[in-house]
Structures are given as C-alpha cells and as structure tokens.
C-alpha cells in the first residue's frame, strides 16, 4: 500500500485500496471493531450528555440538554428531522447511527471541573458511552476533553469559549463548534470603535478561570488596538452572587467603560448590580458611562431584563437568523419546548449531528476514523453559513454575531438584536497564534483506547 494513502495520523484515506497480502488498519477490519473503547454491541449506541444542571451556568446547561435530547430524536427518526433536512451532508436518514438506535445518559457537571470529570468518567466506564457532548464552562471542557483523550472516546464540546480549549489544551479526540474569545474580540473591536470612538478607559471584571482569562486577554487586545486604555483588571470568583465589592471601586477608577467578562448567572448578577450602583447614569471623562458584555446568551439577556438594553456583546448563533437551517431548528425546538433555543442549545444539537455524520462517513465508531472524518470538513446548512472544522486544532470557523440589548423588546424572547454578522475572514487566525499556545501547541495523536 502506498504511503500516500495514509493521513498524518495513519488513518486510511477514502479510496485507498489494500494491496494483496497487506492488512487493513485494525479499526477498518470487520473483525477489529472491538479494538477501541466502548465499541457498540448489538443494535444500540450510547452517548453521554454532560451539562450543568445546577450551579451558576445551569440555565445554559438545561437548554443544552433539551437540544441534545431533540438531536437524538431526530437521529432516531422521530419528529420533523430538524436540521437533518438542511444539513449539506445527506448521510443521516433517521435510522440512528450506522443503523444503531441512539441512546443517551445525562450528568450534572455543577460547573465544577472535578465533578464534570467524574461524571464523564462514569459515563464512559459504567454506562459505556462512546462520545461525550456538553459543558457550559471552559474549565469543565478542558478537564473533560483531557479525560476523553485518555479514555479513547470523542469529546464534542458544548459551550466553551476559552481560547485554551482549541489552543494550548487542544486534544486530538476533542472538537469545538462554538466560537472563542479571540473571535469575540475580533468581531467586537470595529463595532465598538464605530459606536464609542478611540478614547475610552476600560475596567475589566473577569471570571477567575481559563475562560475569563483568555476572554479578557482577547477583548483587551482588541480594544487597545483601537486606542482604548485599560484602567484596571480584577478577577472575581465564579458563582460569587454578590459583586458589589467588585463594582464599587469602578466608581472612583477614572474608567468610563465596564467590561464584564462574566457568563451565566454571574453576568446577570454583576450587570444588574452595576446598573443598581448607577454606573449607566454617570458621565466620566466627558462621556456617558457604558457597559460591555463580550459573550452573550439569550438566557442571560432574559435574566438581566431591562438592564441589558443597549449593551453590546457577541454570540455564536441566534434564533433570529433567517437561514433555512436556523428556521428548521427553531421550529423543531419551539414546537417541543414552547420557546426559542439558546446558542448553547444550538451548538450542542449541531455537535451531536456532526458526530453522527462523521461516524457514518467514516463507516466506523472508532474514534480515529471519526477524527479523520471531521478534520478539515466543510459543511453548511447548520445555522452559521459555510463552516470548516480545521484539522490543525479542531476549531470551527464561521461567521460571528455582534449583538446588542434591544431598546424596545416586544416580548420576553425579543431581548437582543443582531447588529452585525461578522464575516468569517475577519475572525480567522493562524493555528500557531500566540493566544492559542503558539508553535508549541499540538493536538497529539488520536487515541482509540481499548
């Protein structure tokens, strides 16, 4: 067999033919499918949905779980099929995955890395899951991704926005559809310059874990590039609840802009308390004080109520987009649950379908076959326009949304407006970018496990 028939990970390329007397790679042999972790037996396959059902990010986690359950229904031929009807690939026909009915188990990460890792480990070792999907924290995502790499299963990340997930902590068995902190900064910078000019002093309150650190680094770089000064950066604990002691010093800092690198319930609380402190009613440096929330969700906006009005941020996706994929997903989700899906729900739904499609195209559940099928995979019809899963770091590249809290909402779901669909080219970066671990960052090799 020609060496050119193999990829850099030793996986047989499509169309390669084994010569006489030469064996196929183990995972492509019908008698070798037990050679990887939790190879499905019988007529079912089991996957694990590991999300925060309690804790500061619980709302996002519960919405992820709704979408994950909907994805399983569509894979098993129930409901209207949702995005299976708009996905550019037509390999999924409602008969499960490779003819096996999809089953699932769930876990509560509590937005704690050690709890999430223990939950995922139980799913793999006790329940026999072959893929783990979910998470609403980058600390959780990095921990679970590392576990899945060690165990030899695929991790399809849910809501994780830290640069580290597909940066210095990237893994061959892990994939991220969601965008990241760098992309938020690249999308927001020009919009903020146009809205507020080049002379601002920004005060950062930042969640003290890997997402907050890389989000602050990204938005700080983007704002300083347009001429803004950074007045102060302050770390805050996740789940603090009361942020008053962190907000009070902003009043005397000389800053005219507060950037809240917070998410979930923490963002709702910190934004609400900042407004209660009267920050938005003040003038500093001859400018109206403003607040920016770099990473948005519909659920956060709903929780913050009128406090969100006029506040800029970014999102991975929003239910108001008018492409056919978005409309199909919103219809399916809305009919099942009675309200529009969040962007956290969207990314988990899409990740589940992308995994199923990759298995189908690879013709095997072996994780190394799945990795090869997903690397440098181009697709469309999933709500974000033309998208690529880059092989070098397993990060999806697509358009990014800049959002703003709506001034005159018409109902409880009409809280945000799309300011700009930032083209993919504006948020792309090299795989060895310094914010993502530089030249030292490496996926390593796919691990098939057992």
Coordinates of C-alpha atoms in Angstrom, one line a residue:
X1 CA 0.0 0.0 0.0
X2 CA 1.3 3.4 -0.9
X3 CA 2.4 5.6 2.0
X4 CA 0.4 8.4 0.3
X5 CA -2.8 6.6 1.1
X6 CA -2.4 7.5 4.7
X7 CA -3.1 10.7 6.5
X8 CA -0.7 12.2 9.1
X9 CA -2.4 10.2 11.8
X10 CA -2.0 6.9 10.0
X11 CA -5.7 6.7 9.0
X12 CA -6.5 5.1 5.7
X13 CA -7.8 7.8 3.3
X14 CA -11.0 7.3 1.4
X15 CA -10.5 5.4 -1.8
X16 CA -7.2 3.7 -0.8
X17 CA -7.1 0.0 -1.7
X18 CA -5.2 -2.6 0.3
X19 CA -2.8 -4.5 -1.8
X20 CA -2.6 -8.3 -1.9
X21 CA -1.3 -9.6 1.4
X22 CA -1.5 -6.3 3.2
X23 CA -3.9 -5.9 6.1
X24 CA -6.3 -3.0 6.6
X25 CA -5.8 -0.8 9.7
X26 CA -7.4 -2.5 12.7
X27 CA -10.4 -0.2 13.0
X28 CA -11.3 -0.8 9.4
X29 CA -11.5 -4.5 9.7
X30 CA -14.9 -6.0 10.4
X31 CA -13.2 -8.4 13.0
X32 CA -11.4 -5.5 14.6
X33 CA -14.2 -3.2 15.8
X34 CA -13.7 -4.3 19.4
X35 CA -10.3 -2.7 19.4
X36 CA -11.5 0.7 20.7
X37 CA -13.2 1.9 23.8
X38 CA -16.9 1.0 24.2
X39 CA -17.3 -0.4 20.7
X40 CA -21.1 -0.7 20.3
X41 CA -22.5 -4.1 20.7
X42 CA -26.0 -5.1 19.4
X43 CA -28.4 -2.6 17.8
X44 CA -27.8 0.4 20.1
X45 CA -25.1 3.0 20.7
X46 CA -24.8 5.2 23.8
X47 CA -23.6 8.8 24.1
X48 CA -23.3 11.0 27.2
X49 CA -24.7 14.5 27.7
X50 CA -22.6 16.1 30.5
X51 CA -24.1 19.5 31.3
X52 CA -24.5 21.8 34.3
X53 CA -28.0 21.1 35.7
X54 CA -27.2 23.0 38.9
X55 CA -24.8 25.9 39.7
X56 CA -24.2 29.4 38.1
X57 CA -24.4 28.1 34.5
X58 CA -27.4 25.8 35.0
X59 CA -29.8 27.6 32.7
X60 CA -27.5 27.2 29.8
X61 CA -26.9 23.5 30.7
X62 CA -30.6 22.7 30.9
X63 CA -31.1 24.3 27.5
X64 CA -28.2 22.3 26.1
X65 CA -29.8 19.1 27.4
X66 CA -33.1 19.9 25.7
X67 CA -31.3 20.3 22.4
X68 CA -29.3 17.1 22.9
X69 CA -32.5 15.1 23.5
X70 CA -34.0 16.7 20.4
X71 CA -31.0 15.7 18.3
X72 CA -31.3 12.1 19.5
X73 CA -35.0 12.1 18.5
X74 CA -34.1 13.3 15.0
X75 CA -31.3 10.8 14.6
X76 CA -33.7 8.0 15.6
X77 CA -36.3 9.2 13.1
X78 CA -38.7 10.9 15.5
X79 CA -40.2 14.4 14.9
X80 CA -39.7 16.5 11.8
X81 CA -36.0 15.9 11.4
X82 CA -34.9 19.5 12.1
X83 CA -31.5 20.3 10.6
X84 CA -31.2 16.8 9.1
X85 CA -33.3 18.4 6.3
X86 CA -31.0 21.4 5.8
X87 CA -27.5 19.9 6.5
X88 CA -25.4 19.9 3.4
X89 CA -24.4 16.2 4.1
X90 CA -27.2 13.7 3.4
X91 CA -25.9 10.7 5.2
X92 CA -28.2 10.7 8.2
X93 CA -31.6 9.1 7.4
X94 CA -33.3 8.8 10.8
X95 CA -32.2 5.2 11.4
X96 CA -29.8 6.1 14.2
X97 CA -26.0 6.0 13.6
X98 CA -24.8 3.2 11.3
X99 CA -28.2 1.5 11.8
X100 CA -27.9 1.5 15.6
X101 CA -30.5 3.3 17.7
X102 CA -29.0 6.2 19.7
X103 CA -29.4 6.0 23.5
X104 CA -28.1 8.6 26.0
X105 CA -27.3 9.2 29.6
X106 CA -27.0 12.5 31.4
X107 CA -24.8 14.0 34.1
X108 CA -24.6 17.2 36.2
X109 CA -21.3 19.0 36.0
X110 CA -22.3 21.6 38.5
X111 CA -19.9 23.9 36.6
X112 CA -17.1 22.3 38.5
X113 CA -14.2 20.6 36.6
X114 CA -13.7 17.8 39.1
X115 CA -17.4 16.9 39.2
X116 CA -17.6 17.1 35.4
X117 CA -14.6 14.8 35.0
X118 CA -16.0 12.3 37.5
X119 CA -19.4 12.4 35.7
X120 CA -17.8 11.8 32.3
X121 CA -15.7 9.0 33.7
X122 CA -18.8 7.3 35.0
X123 CA -20.5 7.7 31.6
X124 CA -17.5 6.1 29.9
X125 CA -16.7 3.3 32.4
X126 CA -20.1 2.4 33.8
X127 CA -22.5 3.4 31.0
X128 CA -20.4 2.5 28.0
X129 CA -20.6 5.9 26.3
X130 CA -18.6 6.2 23.1
X131 CA -18.9 10.0 22.8
X132 CA -19.4 12.8 25.4
X133 CA -21.1 16.1 24.5
X134 CA -21.7 19.2 26.5
X135 CA -20.5 21.5 29.2
X136 CA -21.1 25.2 29.8
X137 CA -17.7 26.2 31.2
X138 CA -14.3 26.1 29.6
X139 CA -12.7 24.8 32.8
X140 CA -15.1 21.9 32.5
X141 CA -14.5 21.5 28.8
X142 CA -10.7 21.3 29.2
X143 CA -11.0 18.8 32.0
X144 CA -13.4 16.5 30.2
X145 CA -11.6 16.8 26.9
X146 CA -8.4 15.6 28.6
X147 CA -10.3 12.7 30.2
X148 CA -11.8 11.7 26.8
X149 CA -8.4 11.8 25.2
X150 CA -7.0 9.5 27.9
X151 CA -10.0 7.1 27.7
X152 CA -10.2 6.9 23.9
X153 CA -13.6 8.4 23.2
X154 CA -14.6 11.5 21.2
X155 CA -15.4 14.8 23.1
X156 CA -17.8 17.1 21.2
X157 CA -17.5 20.2 23.3
X158 CA -20.6 22.2 24.1
X159 CA -20.5 25.8 25.3
X160 CA -16.8 26.6 25.8
X161 CA -15.4 30.0 24.8
X162 CA -11.9 30.0 26.2
X163 CA -9.1 30.2 23.6
X164 CA -7.4 27.3 25.5
X165 CA -9.9 24.6 24.5
X166 CA -8.6 24.5 21.0
X167 CA -5.4 26.4 21.9
X168 CA -2.8 25.2 24.4
X169 CA -5.2 22.5 25.7
X170 CA -6.3 21.2 22.3
X171 CA -6.6 17.4 22.0
X172 CA -6.9 15.0 19.0
X173 CA -10.1 13.4 20.4
X174 CA -11.7 16.8 21.1
X175 CA -13.7 19.1 18.8
X176 CA -15.3 22.6 19.3
X177 CA -18.1 24.0 17.2
X178 CA -18.5 27.1 19.4
X179 CA -16.5 30.2 18.8
X180 CA -13.9 31.6 21.2
X181 CA -12.6 34.7 23.0
X182 CA -10.3 35.8 20.2
X183 CA -13.2 35.7 17.7
X184 CA -15.4 37.8 20.1
X185 CA -12.6 40.5 20.3
X186 CA -12.1 40.4 16.5
X187 CA -15.8 40.9 15.9
X188 CA -16.5 43.5 18.6
X189 CA -13.4 45.7 18.1
X190 CA -14.5 47.6 14.9
X191 CA -18.2 47.8 16.2
X192 CA -17.1 49.4 19.5
X193 CA -14.8 51.8 17.7
X194 CA -17.6 52.9 15.4
X195 CA -20.0 53.3 18.4
X196 CA -17.8 54.8 21.1
X197 CA -14.7 56.1 19.3
X198 CA -11.0 55.7 20.1
X199 CA -10.6 57.3 23.5
X200 CA -12.1 55.1 26.3
X201 CA -10.8 53.8 29.6
X202 CA -12.0 50.3 30.3
X203 CA -12.3 48.5 33.7
X204 CA -12.4 44.7 33.4
X205 CA -14.2 42.4 35.9
X206 CA -13.2 38.9 34.9
X207 CA -14.3 35.4 36.0
X208 CA -11.2 33.7 37.6
X209 CA -10.7 30.7 35.4
X210 CA -9.4 29.8 32.0
X211 CA -12.4 31.3 30.0
X212 CA -12.3 34.6 31.9
X213 CA -8.5 34.9 31.5
X214 CA -8.5 34.4 27.7
X215 CA -11.7 36.4 27.2
X216 CA -10.1 39.4 29.0
X217 CA -6.8 38.9 27.0
X218 CA -8.8 38.9 23.8
X219 CA -11.1 41.8 24.3
X220 CA -8.3 43.9 26.0
X221 CA -6.1 43.3 22.9
X222 CA -9.0 44.3 20.6
X223 CA -9.9 47.4 22.5
X224 CA -6.3 48.6 23.0
X225 CA -5.8 48.1 19.2
X226 CA -8.4 50.8 18.6
X227 CA -6.9 53.2 21.1
X228 CA -8.7 52.3 24.3
X229 CA -6.7 52.3 27.6
X230 CA -7.1 49.6 30.2
X231 CA -7.7 51.2 33.6
X232 CA -7.9 48.1 35.7
X233 CA -8.3 44.3 35.5
X234 CA -9.9 42.5 38.5
X235 CA -10.5 38.8 38.9
X236 CA -13.8 37.6 40.5
X237 CA -14.8 34.1 41.7
X238 CA -17.2 32.0 39.8
X239 CA -20.6 31.9 41.5
X240 CA -19.9 34.9 43.7
X241 CA -23.5 36.0 43.6
X242 CA -22.8 39.4 45.2
X243 CA -20.4 41.5 43.1
X244 CA -21.0 44.8 45.0
X245 CA -17.5 44.9 46.5
X246 CA -16.0 44.5 43.0
X247 CA -18.2 47.1 41.3
X248 CA -17.9 49.9 44.0
X249 CA -14.2 50.6 43.1
X250 CA -15.2 51.2 39.5
X251 CA -16.9 54.5 40.5
X252 CA -13.6 56.1 41.5
X253 CA -11.3 54.4 39.0
X254 CA -11.5 57.0 36.2
X255 CA -12.9 54.4 33.9
X256 CA -15.8 55.2 31.6
X257 CA -16.4 51.7 30.4
X258 CA -17.0 48.5 32.4
X259 CA -16.3 45.2 30.6
X260 CA -17.9 42.2 32.3
X261 CA -16.0 39.1 31.4
X262 CA -18.7 37.1 33.2
X263 CA -21.2 34.5 32.0
X264 CA -24.5 32.9 33.0
X265 CA -25.9 33.8 36.4
X266 CA -22.7 35.7 37.3
X267 CA -23.2 38.1 34.4
X268 CA -26.9 38.6 35.3
X269 CA -25.9 39.5 38.8
X270 CA -22.9 41.7 38.0
X271 CA -24.7 43.6 35.3
X272 CA -27.8 44.1 37.5
X273 CA -25.7 45.3 40.4
X274 CA -23.6 47.6 38.2
X275 CA -26.9 49.3 37.0
X276 CA -28.1 49.5 40.6
X277 CA -24.9 51.3 41.5
X278 CA -25.9 53.9 38.9
X279 CA -23.0 53.4 36.6
X280 CA -25.0 53.8 33.4
X281 CA -26.3 57.1 34.7
X282 CA -22.9 58.6 35.1
X283 CA -20.7 60.7 32.9
X284 CA -16.9 60.1 33.2
X285 CA -14.2 61.8 31.1
X286 CA -16.9 63.7 29.3
X287 CA -18.6 60.5 28.1
X288 CA -21.7 58.5 29.0
X289 CA -20.6 55.5 31.1
X290 CA -21.1 52.3 29.1
X291 CA -21.1 48.5 29.9
X292 CA -20.0 45.8 27.5
X293 CA -20.6 42.0 27.9
X294 CA -18.3 40.3 25.4
X295 CA -20.1 36.9 25.5
X296 CA -23.8 36.9 25.4
X297 CA -26.6 34.4 25.6
X298 CA -30.4 34.7 25.2
X299 CA -30.8 33.3 28.6
X300 CA -28.5 35.8 30.2
X301 CA -30.3 38.6 28.4
X302 CA -33.7 37.4 29.7
X303 CA -32.3 37.2 33.2
X304 CA -30.9 40.7 33.1
X305 CA -34.2 42.2 31.9
X306 CA -34.1 45.9 31.0
X307 CA -30.5 46.2 32.3
X308 CA -29.3 44.6 29.1
X309 CA -30.7 47.3 26.8
X310 CA -28.0 49.0 24.7
X311 CA -25.3 46.6 25.9
X312 CA -23.0 45.2 23.2
X313 CA -21.7 41.6 23.1
X314 CA -21.1 38.7 20.7
X315 CA -22.7 35.3 20.1
X316 CA -22.1 32.1 18.2
X317 CA -25.6 31.9 16.8
X318 CA -29.0 33.4 17.4
X319 CA -32.5 32.1 16.7
X320 CA -33.5 35.3 14.8
X321 CA -31.2 34.4 11.8
X322 CA -33.2 33.7 8.7
X323 CA -31.2 30.9 7.0
X324 CA -33.0 27.6 6.4
X325 CA -31.0 25.6 9.0
X326 CA -31.9 28.1 11.7
X327 CA -35.5 28.2 10.8
X328 CA -35.7 24.4 10.9
X329 CA -34.0 24.1 14.3
X330 CA -36.1 26.9 15.8
X331 CA -39.3 25.3 14.6
X332 CA -38.4 21.8 16.0
X333 CA -37.2 23.2 19.3
X334 CA -40.0 25.6 19.7
X335 CA -42.7 23.0 19.0
X336 CA -41.2 20.7 21.5
X337 CA -40.4 23.1 24.3
X338 CA -42.5 26.2 23.7
X339 CA -39.7 28.8 23.3
X340 CA -36.7 29.6 21.1
X341 CA -33.4 27.8 21.7
X342 CA -30.3 29.5 23.0
X343 CA -27.0 29.5 21.2
X344 CA -25.8 27.0 23.8
X345 CA -28.6 24.6 22.8
X346 CA -27.8 25.2 19.1
X347 CA -24.1 24.3 19.4
X348 CA -24.9 21.0 21.4
X349 CA -27.5 20.0 18.8
X350 CA -25.1 20.7 15.9
X351 CA -22.3 18.8 17.6
X352 CA -24.4 15.7 18.1
X353 CA -25.4 15.7 14.4
X354 CA -21.8 16.4 13.3
X355 CA -20.6 13.4 15.3
X356 CA -23.2 11.1 13.9
X357 CA -22.5 12.2 10.3
X358 CA -18.7 11.7 10.8
X359 CA -19.3 8.2 12.1
X360 CA -21.4 7.5 9.1
X361 CA -18.9 8.9 6.6
X362 CA -16.1 7.0 8.3
X363 CA -18.1 3.8 8.4
X364 CA -16.9 3.1 11.9
X365 CA -17.4 4.3 15.5
X366 CA -13.6 4.0 16.0
X367 CA -12.6 7.5 17.3
X368 CA -9.6 7.7 15.0
X369 CA -11.9 7.2 12.0
X370 CA -14.2 9.9 13.4
X371 CA -11.3 12.3 13.9
X372 CA -10.2 11.8 10.3
X373 CA -13.8 12.4 9.0
X374 CA -14.1 15.7 10.9
X375 CA -10.7 17.2 10.2
X376 CA -10.8 19.9 7.5
X377 CA -14.5 19.1 7.0
X378 CA -16.5 21.7 5.1
X379 CA -20.3 21.9 5.7
X380 CA -23.3 24.2 5.6
X381 CA -27.0 24.3 6.5
X382 CA -26.4 24.2 10.3
X383 CA -27.3 27.9 11.0
X384 CA -23.9 29.6 10.7
X385 CA -23.3 29.6 6.9
X386 CA -20.3 27.8 5.3
X387 CA -18.2 26.3 8.1
X388 CA -14.9 24.4 8.4
X389 CA -13.7 22.1 11.2
X390 CA -10.0 23.0 10.9
X391 CA -7.7 20.0 11.1
X392 CA -4.9 21.7 12.9
X393 CA -6.7 22.5 16.1
X394 CA -10.3 21.1 15.7
X395 CA -11.8 24.6 15.9
X396 CA -14.8 25.5 13.7
X397 CA -14.5 28.7 11.6
X398 CA -17.7 30.5 10.6
X399 CA -19.4 33.9 10.8
X400 CA -19.7 35.6 14.3
X401 CA -22.6 37.7 15.5
X402 CA -22.3 41.1 17.2
X403 CA -25.4 41.6 19.4
X404 CA -27.0 44.5 21.3
X405 CA -29.6 44.5 24.0
X406 CA -32.8 45.6 22.4
X407 CA -34.1 49.0 23.5
X408 CA -37.8 48.2 22.9
X409 CA -38.4 44.5 23.2
X410 CA -41.8 43.3 22.1
X411 CA -41.9 40.1 24.2
X412 CA -39.8 38.1 26.7
X413 CA -37.8 36.4 23.9
X414 CA -37.2 39.6 21.9
X415 CA -34.4 40.9 24.1
X416 CA -31.4 41.0 21.7
X417 CA -30.9 42.4 18.2
X418 CA -28.3 41.4 15.6
X419 CA -26.0 44.4 14.9
X420 CA -23.6 42.7 12.5
X421 CA -22.9 39.3 11.1
X422 CA -19.1 39.5 11.1
X423 CA -17.7 37.5 8.2
X424 CA -15.6 34.5 9.0
X425 CA -12.5 36.0 7.3
X426 CA -12.4 38.8 10.0
X427 CA -12.2 36.3 12.9
X428 CA -9.8 33.7 11.5
X429 CA -6.3 33.3 12.9
X430 CA -3.3 31.0 12.4
X431 CA -3.3 27.7 14.3
X432 CA 0.0 28.7 16.0
X433 CA -1.3 32.2 17.1
X434 CA 0.3 33.2 20.5
X435 CA -3.1 33.4 22.2
X436 CA -3.6 29.7 21.3
X437 CA -0.3 28.3 22.6
X438 CA 1.9 29.3 19.7
X439 CA 4.1 26.8 17.9
X440 CA 4.3 24.6 21.0
X441 CA 0.5 23.7 20.9
X442 CA -0.2 20.3 19.4
X443 CA -3.2 18.0 19.1
X444 CA -1.1 14.9 19.7
X445 CA -2.3 11.7 18.3
X446 CA -5.8 10.2 18.2
X447 CA -6.4 7.7 21.0
X448 CA -8.7 4.8 20.1
X449 CA -8.5 3.5 23.7
X450 CA -9.0 -0.2 24.4

